[in-house]
Short mmCIF file of C-alpha atoms in Angstrom, two decimals:
data_model
loop_
_atom_site.label_atom_id
_atom_site.label_comp_id
_atom_site.label_asym_id
_atom_site.label_seq_id
_atom_site.Cartn_x
_atom_site.Cartn_y
_atom_site.Cartn_z
CA MET A 7 22.20 -37.25 -47.65
CA GLN A 8 21.67 -37.13 -43.92
CA GLY A 9 24.39 -34.54 -43.55
CA ASN A 10 22.83 -32.28 -46.18
CA LEU A 11 19.45 -32.54 -44.46
CA GLN A 12 20.93 -31.58 -41.10
CA TYR A 13 22.79 -28.68 -42.68
CA ALA A 14 19.61 -27.41 -44.34
CA MET A 15 17.71 -27.67 -41.05
CA GLY A 16 20.50 -25.80 -39.29
CA VAL A 17 20.43 -22.98 -41.85
CA LYS A 18 16.65 -22.77 -41.56
CA MET A 19 16.90 -22.60 -37.76
CA ARG A 20 19.54 -19.84 -37.89
CA ILE A 21 17.40 -17.80 -40.27
CA LYS A 22 14.41 -18.23 -37.97
CA VAL A 23 16.41 -17.21 -34.90
CA LYS A 24 17.85 -14.21 -36.72
CA LYS A 25 14.36 -13.11 -37.82
CA HIS A 26 13.04 -13.34 -34.25
CA ALA A 27 16.09 -11.45 -32.97
CA VAL A 28 15.46 -8.62 -35.43
CA ASN A 29 11.78 -8.52 -34.46
CA MET A 30 12.68 -8.34 -30.77
CA LEU A 31 15.17 -5.58 -31.50
CA PHE A 32 12.42 -3.45 -33.03
CA LEU A 33 10.07 -4.35 -30.18
CA ALA A 34 12.60 -3.63 -27.43
CA PRO A 35 12.16 0.19 -27.16
CA ALA A 36 8.37 -0.07 -26.81
CA LEU A 37 8.71 -3.02 -24.43
CA ILE A 38 11.21 -1.19 -22.24
CA LEU A 39 8.98 1.90 -22.15
CA PHE A 40 5.96 -0.27 -21.28
CA ILE A 41 7.85 -1.90 -18.42
CA ILE A 42 9.05 1.44 -17.04
CA MET A 43 5.76 3.32 -17.44
CA VAL A 44 3.22 0.55 -16.72
CA VAL A 45 4.62 -2.63 -15.17
CA VAL A 46 6.88 -1.03 -12.57
CA PRO A 47 4.28 1.53 -11.36
CA PHE A 48 1.66 -1.22 -11.23
CA ALA A 49 3.93 -3.41 -9.09
CA LYS A 50 4.73 -0.47 -6.80
CA GLY A 51 1.03 0.33 -6.55
CA MET A 52 0.29 -3.20 -5.39
CA GLN A 53 3.03 -2.84 -2.80
CA PHE A 54 1.70 0.48 -1.48
CA SER A 55 -1.93 -0.73 -1.43
CA VAL A 56 -1.22 -2.72 1.74
CA THR A 57 0.46 0.18 3.55
CA ASP A 58 -0.54 3.47 5.18
CA TRP A 59 1.78 5.48 2.90
CA ASP A 60 0.80 9.13 2.58
CA GLY A 61 2.46 9.63 -0.79
CA PHE A 62 5.44 11.62 0.48
CA SER A 63 7.00 10.13 3.58
CA PRO A 64 9.77 7.53 3.11
CA VAL A 65 8.38 5.76 6.16
CA TYR A 66 5.17 3.72 6.02
CA ASN A 67 3.66 0.73 7.79
CA ASN A 68 2.14 -2.46 6.45
CA VAL A 69 -1.58 -2.63 7.24
CA GLY A 70 -2.45 -5.81 5.34
CA LEU A 71 -5.87 -5.80 3.70
CA GLU A 72 -7.21 -3.00 5.90
CA ASN A 73 -7.27 -0.50 3.01
CA PHE A 74 -9.31 -2.84 0.82
CA LYS A 75 -11.75 -3.46 3.66
CA ASN A 76 -12.15 0.27 4.29
CA VAL A 77 -12.74 1.01 0.61
CA LEU A 78 -15.45 -1.64 0.30
CA THR A 79 -17.19 -0.51 3.49
CA ASP A 80 -16.85 3.25 2.91
CA PRO A 81 -20.41 4.67 2.64
CA SER A 82 -19.17 7.65 0.60
CA ILE A 83 -18.02 5.39 -2.25
CA LYS A 84 -21.58 4.64 -3.30
CA LYS A 85 -22.05 7.98 -5.09
CA PRO A 86 -18.82 7.75 -7.17
CA ILE A 87 -19.71 4.21 -8.24
CA LEU A 88 -23.26 5.20 -9.21
CA ASN A 89 -21.94 8.20 -11.15
CA SER A 90 -19.47 6.02 -13.04
CA VAL A 91 -22.17 3.46 -13.84
CA PHE A 92 -24.64 6.15 -14.92
CA TYR A 93 -22.08 7.78 -17.21
CA THR A 94 -21.09 4.40 -18.67
CA VAL A 95 -24.63 3.22 -19.36
CA VAL A 96 -25.67 6.52 -20.97
CA THR A 97 -22.58 6.92 -23.14
CA VAL A 98 -22.42 3.28 -24.25
CA ILE A 99 -26.06 3.38 -25.38
CA VAL A 100 -26.29 6.92 -26.79
CA ASP A 101 -22.87 6.97 -28.48
CA ASN A 102 -23.40 3.61 -30.16
CA VAL A 103 -27.00 4.18 -31.26
CA LEU A 104 -26.23 7.65 -32.61
CA ALA A 105 -23.00 6.50 -34.26
CA LEU A 106 -24.76 3.58 -35.97
CA PHE A 107 -27.53 5.85 -37.25
CA ILE A 108 -24.98 8.30 -38.69
CA ALA A 109 -22.92 5.44 -40.16
CA LEU A 110 -25.98 4.12 -41.98
CA ALA A 111 -26.57 7.57 -43.44
CA LEU A 112 -22.93 8.10 -44.49
CA LYS A 113 -21.75 4.60 -45.45
CA LYS A 114 -21.61 5.31 -49.21
CA ASN A 115 -18.28 6.67 -50.42
CA THR A 116 -19.48 9.92 -51.95
CA LYS A 117 -17.61 13.22 -51.69
CA SER A 118 -20.28 14.78 -49.50
CA ASN A 119 -20.36 11.77 -47.18
CA LYS A 120 -16.57 11.84 -46.82
CA THR A 121 -16.78 15.52 -45.87
CA PHE A 122 -19.49 14.88 -43.27
CA ARG A 123 -17.48 11.96 -41.84
CA THR A 124 -14.50 14.27 -41.38
CA PHE A 125 -16.60 16.84 -39.54
CA MET A 126 -18.11 14.12 -37.34
CA PHE A 127 -14.70 12.67 -36.47
CA MET A 128 -12.92 15.98 -35.80
CA PRO A 129 -14.07 16.36 -32.15
CA PHE A 130 -12.34 13.06 -31.33
CA ILE A 131 -8.91 14.52 -32.08
CA ILE A 132 -9.46 17.05 -29.28
CA SER A 133 -8.08 15.93 -25.94
CA LEU A 134 -10.42 15.01 -23.11
CA VAL A 135 -9.09 17.84 -20.98
CA LEU A 136 -9.63 20.45 -23.70
CA THR A 137 -13.11 19.05 -24.34
CA GLY A 138 -13.94 19.64 -20.69
CA TYR A 139 -12.79 23.26 -20.86
CA ILE A 140 -14.64 23.89 -24.13
CA TRP A 141 -17.93 22.57 -22.80
CA THR A 142 -17.55 24.39 -19.51
CA TYR A 143 -17.43 27.62 -21.52
CA ILE A 144 -20.36 26.53 -23.74
CA TYR A 145 -22.54 25.67 -20.76
CA SER A 146 -21.72 28.79 -18.74
CA ASP A 147 -21.54 31.46 -21.47
CA VAL A 148 -23.05 30.27 -24.75
CA PHE A 149 -26.14 28.41 -23.52
CA TYR A 150 -26.92 30.98 -20.85
CA GLY A 151 -26.14 33.98 -23.05
CA ILE A 152 -28.26 32.79 -26.01
CA PHE A 153 -30.98 30.61 -24.49
CA GLY A 154 -30.96 31.75 -20.86
CA ILE A 155 -30.29 28.15 -19.76
CA LYS A 156 -28.21 27.83 -16.63
CA SER A 157 -25.16 25.59 -16.83
CA LEU A 158 -25.95 21.89 -16.46
CA LEU A 159 -22.66 21.55 -14.58
CA GLY A 160 -23.82 23.86 -11.78
CA ASN A 161 -26.78 21.72 -10.74
CA SER A 162 -26.22 18.49 -8.84
CA LYS A 163 -29.25 16.94 -10.57
CA THR A 164 -28.06 17.66 -14.12
CA VAL A 165 -24.27 17.67 -13.82
CA MET A 166 -23.79 14.05 -14.94
CA ILE A 167 -26.08 14.60 -17.92
CA GLY A 168 -23.93 17.57 -18.90
CA ILE A 169 -20.78 15.45 -18.67
CA CYS A 170 -22.40 12.69 -20.75
CA LEU A 171 -23.19 15.23 -23.50
CA MET A 172 -19.46 16.03 -23.71
CA SER A 173 -18.74 12.39 -24.42
CA VAL A 174 -21.48 12.11 -27.02
CA TRP A 175 -20.14 15.18 -28.85
CA ARG A 176 -16.52 14.00 -28.82
CA ASP A 177 -16.68 10.21 -29.15
CA THR A 178 -19.59 9.53 -31.50
CA GLY A 179 -17.44 10.15 -34.56
CA TYR A 180 -14.97 7.48 -33.50
CA ALA A 181 -17.68 4.85 -33.12
CA MET A 182 -19.17 6.00 -36.43
CA LEU A 183 -15.99 5.13 -38.34
CA ILE A 184 -15.90 1.63 -36.87
CA TYR A 185 -19.53 1.07 -37.84
CA ILE A 186 -18.92 2.39 -41.35
CA ALA A 187 -16.06 -0.09 -41.74
CA GLY A 188 -18.37 -2.89 -40.60
CA LEU A 189 -21.21 -1.80 -42.89
CA GLN A 190 -18.95 -1.55 -45.93
CA GLY A 191 -17.78 -5.11 -45.32
CA ILE A 192 -21.29 -6.53 -45.87
CA PRO A 193 -21.75 -7.75 -49.49
CA ASP A 194 -24.54 -6.01 -51.39
CA THR A 195 -25.72 -9.40 -52.65
CA TYR A 196 -27.20 -10.13 -49.22
CA TYR A 197 -29.43 -7.07 -49.41
CA GLU A 198 -30.36 -7.77 -53.03
CA ALA A 199 -31.40 -11.33 -52.17
CA ALA A 200 -33.44 -10.04 -49.22
CA LYS A 201 -35.22 -7.51 -51.44
CA ILE A 202 -36.10 -10.27 -53.90
CA ASP A 203 -37.58 -12.27 -51.02
CA GLY A 204 -39.71 -9.26 -50.08
CA ALA A 205 -37.85 -8.15 -46.94
CA GLY A 206 -38.39 -4.49 -46.07
CA PRO A 207 -35.81 -2.04 -44.64
CA VAL A 208 -36.57 -2.98 -41.04
CA LYS A 209 -36.17 -6.72 -41.64
CA ARG A 210 -33.00 -6.19 -43.68
CA PHE A 211 -31.54 -4.14 -40.84
CA ARG A 212 -32.58 -6.67 -38.19
CA TYR A 213 -31.61 -9.90 -39.93
CA ILE A 214 -28.68 -8.78 -42.10
CA THR A 215 -27.08 -5.55 -40.88
CA LEU A 216 -27.15 -6.08 -37.11
CA PRO A 217 -25.83 -9.68 -37.11
CA LEU A 218 -23.06 -8.92 -39.62
CA ILE A 219 -21.76 -5.83 -37.84
CA GLY A 220 -21.44 -7.85 -34.65
CA PRO A 221 -17.62 -7.41 -34.47
CA ALA A 222 -18.00 -3.63 -34.80
CA ILE A 223 -20.60 -3.62 -32.03
CA THR A 224 -18.30 -5.69 -29.81
CA ILE A 225 -15.39 -3.28 -30.36
CA ASN A 226 -17.42 -0.14 -29.70
CA VAL A 227 -19.31 -1.44 -26.68
CA THR A 228 -16.15 -2.83 -25.08
CA LEU A 229 -14.15 0.35 -25.68
CA PHE A 230 -16.86 2.69 -24.41
CA LEU A 231 -17.51 0.41 -21.45
CA GLY A 232 -13.88 0.54 -20.38
CA TRP A 233 -13.61 4.28 -21.02
CA GLY A 234 -16.80 4.97 -19.10
CA LEU A 235 -15.99 3.00 -15.97
CA LYS A 236 -12.68 4.83 -15.55
CA ILE A 237 -13.88 8.29 -16.61
CA PHE A 238 -11.79 11.02 -15.00
CA ASP A 239 -10.72 13.79 -17.39
CA TYR A 240 -14.12 15.31 -18.16
CA VAL A 241 -15.07 15.45 -14.49
CA MET A 242 -11.72 16.78 -13.35
CA THR A 243 -11.60 19.66 -15.81
CA ALA A 244 -15.29 20.55 -15.95
CA THR A 245 -16.44 20.21 -12.35
CA ASN A 246 -13.61 18.85 -10.18
CA GLY A 247 -16.23 16.51 -8.75
CA GLY A 248 -18.69 19.26 -7.90
CA PRO A 249 -21.04 20.78 -7.12
CA GLY A 250 -20.30 19.25 -3.77
CA ARG A 251 -19.31 15.72 -4.69
CA SER A 252 -22.30 15.15 -6.95
CA SER A 253 -20.22 14.39 -10.06
CA GLU A 254 -17.36 12.53 -8.40
CA THR A 255 -16.58 9.27 -10.22
CA PHE A 256 -14.70 6.22 -9.01
CA ALA A 257 -11.52 7.39 -10.79
CA MET A 258 -11.81 10.79 -9.07
CA TYR A 259 -12.34 9.02 -5.77
CA VAL A 260 -9.03 7.23 -6.34
CA TYR A 261 -7.30 10.49 -7.32
CA ASN A 262 -8.63 12.44 -4.35
CA TYR A 263 -7.41 9.92 -1.79
CA THR A 264 -4.07 9.43 -3.52
CA PHE A 265 -3.16 13.13 -3.85
CA PRO A 266 -5.30 15.84 -2.14
CA TYR A 267 -6.11 13.67 0.90
CA ASN A 268 -2.55 12.28 1.14
CA ARG A 269 -3.68 8.67 1.59
CA ALA A 270 -1.80 7.05 -1.26
CA GLY A 271 -1.99 3.54 0.19
CA TYR A 272 -5.77 3.76 0.45
CA GLY A 273 -5.97 5.29 -3.03
CA GLN A 274 -3.91 2.46 -4.51
CA ALA A 275 -6.20 -0.10 -2.92
CA ALA A 276 -9.22 1.67 -4.43
CA ALA A 277 -7.46 1.77 -7.82
CA LEU A 278 -6.85 -1.98 -7.73
CA ILE A 279 -10.50 -2.61 -6.87
CA MET A 280 -11.57 -0.35 -9.74
CA MET A 281 -9.21 -2.09 -12.17
CA THR A 282 -10.44 -5.52 -11.12
CA GLY A 283 -14.08 -4.47 -11.54
CA ILE A 284 -13.42 -3.03 -15.01
CA PHE A 285 -11.53 -6.16 -16.05
CA ILE A 286 -14.36 -8.45 -14.91
CA VAL A 287 -17.20 -6.40 -16.42
CA THR A 288 -15.51 -5.83 -19.78
CA GLY A 289 -14.44 -9.48 -19.94
CA ILE A 290 -17.99 -10.75 -19.34
CA VAL A 291 -19.55 -8.29 -21.81
CA THR A 292 -16.95 -9.00 -24.48
CA ALA A 293 -17.38 -12.77 -24.15
CA ALA A 294 -21.17 -12.43 -24.38
CA LEU A 295 -20.97 -10.21 -27.47
CA ARG A 296 -18.41 -12.48 -29.15
CA LYS A 297 -20.82 -15.39 -28.96
CA ARG A 298 -23.43 -13.42 -30.89
CA GLU A 299 -21.12 -12.47 -33.76
CA VAL A 300 -21.84 -13.90 -37.18
CA GLU A 301 -19.05 -14.58 -39.69
CA LEU A 302 -19.44 -13.57 -43.31
#
C-alpha cells in the first residue's frame, strides 16, 4: 500500500514537472527577448549613470553620484518637469472624463453604438509618431487655412495645450472601451432597485456607477498617469521641444542629454530619476485607488 502511494505521488510529481517545463519552453522566447531588450540595457544604463561617458568613446571615468546631483540641481530641469506634470494632469482628467461620458452614451450593444465605438477607437491604432505629424499638419494648414487660427504649436503659451489635444483625440477611445467593459459588468438589478427607491440619474451615477467601475477607473488613471509622465513621441515629432524649449518634457530632457548633447552618463542618471519618480507616483495613486474599489 505504501509503495503504491509513493508511486502515485512520483507520477503526479513528474507530470507536474513536465507541465512546468512545457510552460517554461513556451515562455523562453519572450523571456530571452525581454532580458536582451530590457534587463541588459537597464543594467548597462545603471552602470553608465555613474560615469562621464559621452555615448561614443570606449573610454569613460567613474564620477560617482555627481550626475544625479547635477540633474537634481540643474535649474533648466524645472521647465521639463512642469511640462510633463501639466500634460499628465490635463490628459488624465480630460481623457478619463470624456471617455466615461462617451462610454455612458454608447454602453448598449446596438449596431449604431458598435459603429460609433469603432470610429472612436480608430485613432488609437495610429502610432504616436504619426499622430504628431498629422496634428502638425492640421494645426499649421487646416486650422489656419479654414479658421485663420495660428498653430498652437508655434506659440510657447499654447504649445502644451496643442500637444494635450493630440492625446485626447488619440487615446480617449482606448479609455472608452475600458469604461464600457466596466459599465456592462454592472447588473441592471442595481439600477432597477435604485429607481424603485426613488433615486434619480445623478444619485444612481454617484452611488452605483462610480463605485462599481472603480477597477476601470484605476486602470485608466494608472495607464494615463504613466504614459503622461514619460511623454516623448508627441513632443519629438510635433515640436522637437520648441518653440525654444517651451514644450520640452522630462523624457526629451533625457533624450537631449543622451544623444544631441553627447552626455550619455548624465542622461542615464536623469532617466533613472525619471523612472523612480514615475514608479513612486503611479504606485501611490494605484494603491489609493485600489482601496476605493467596490466588489460586485
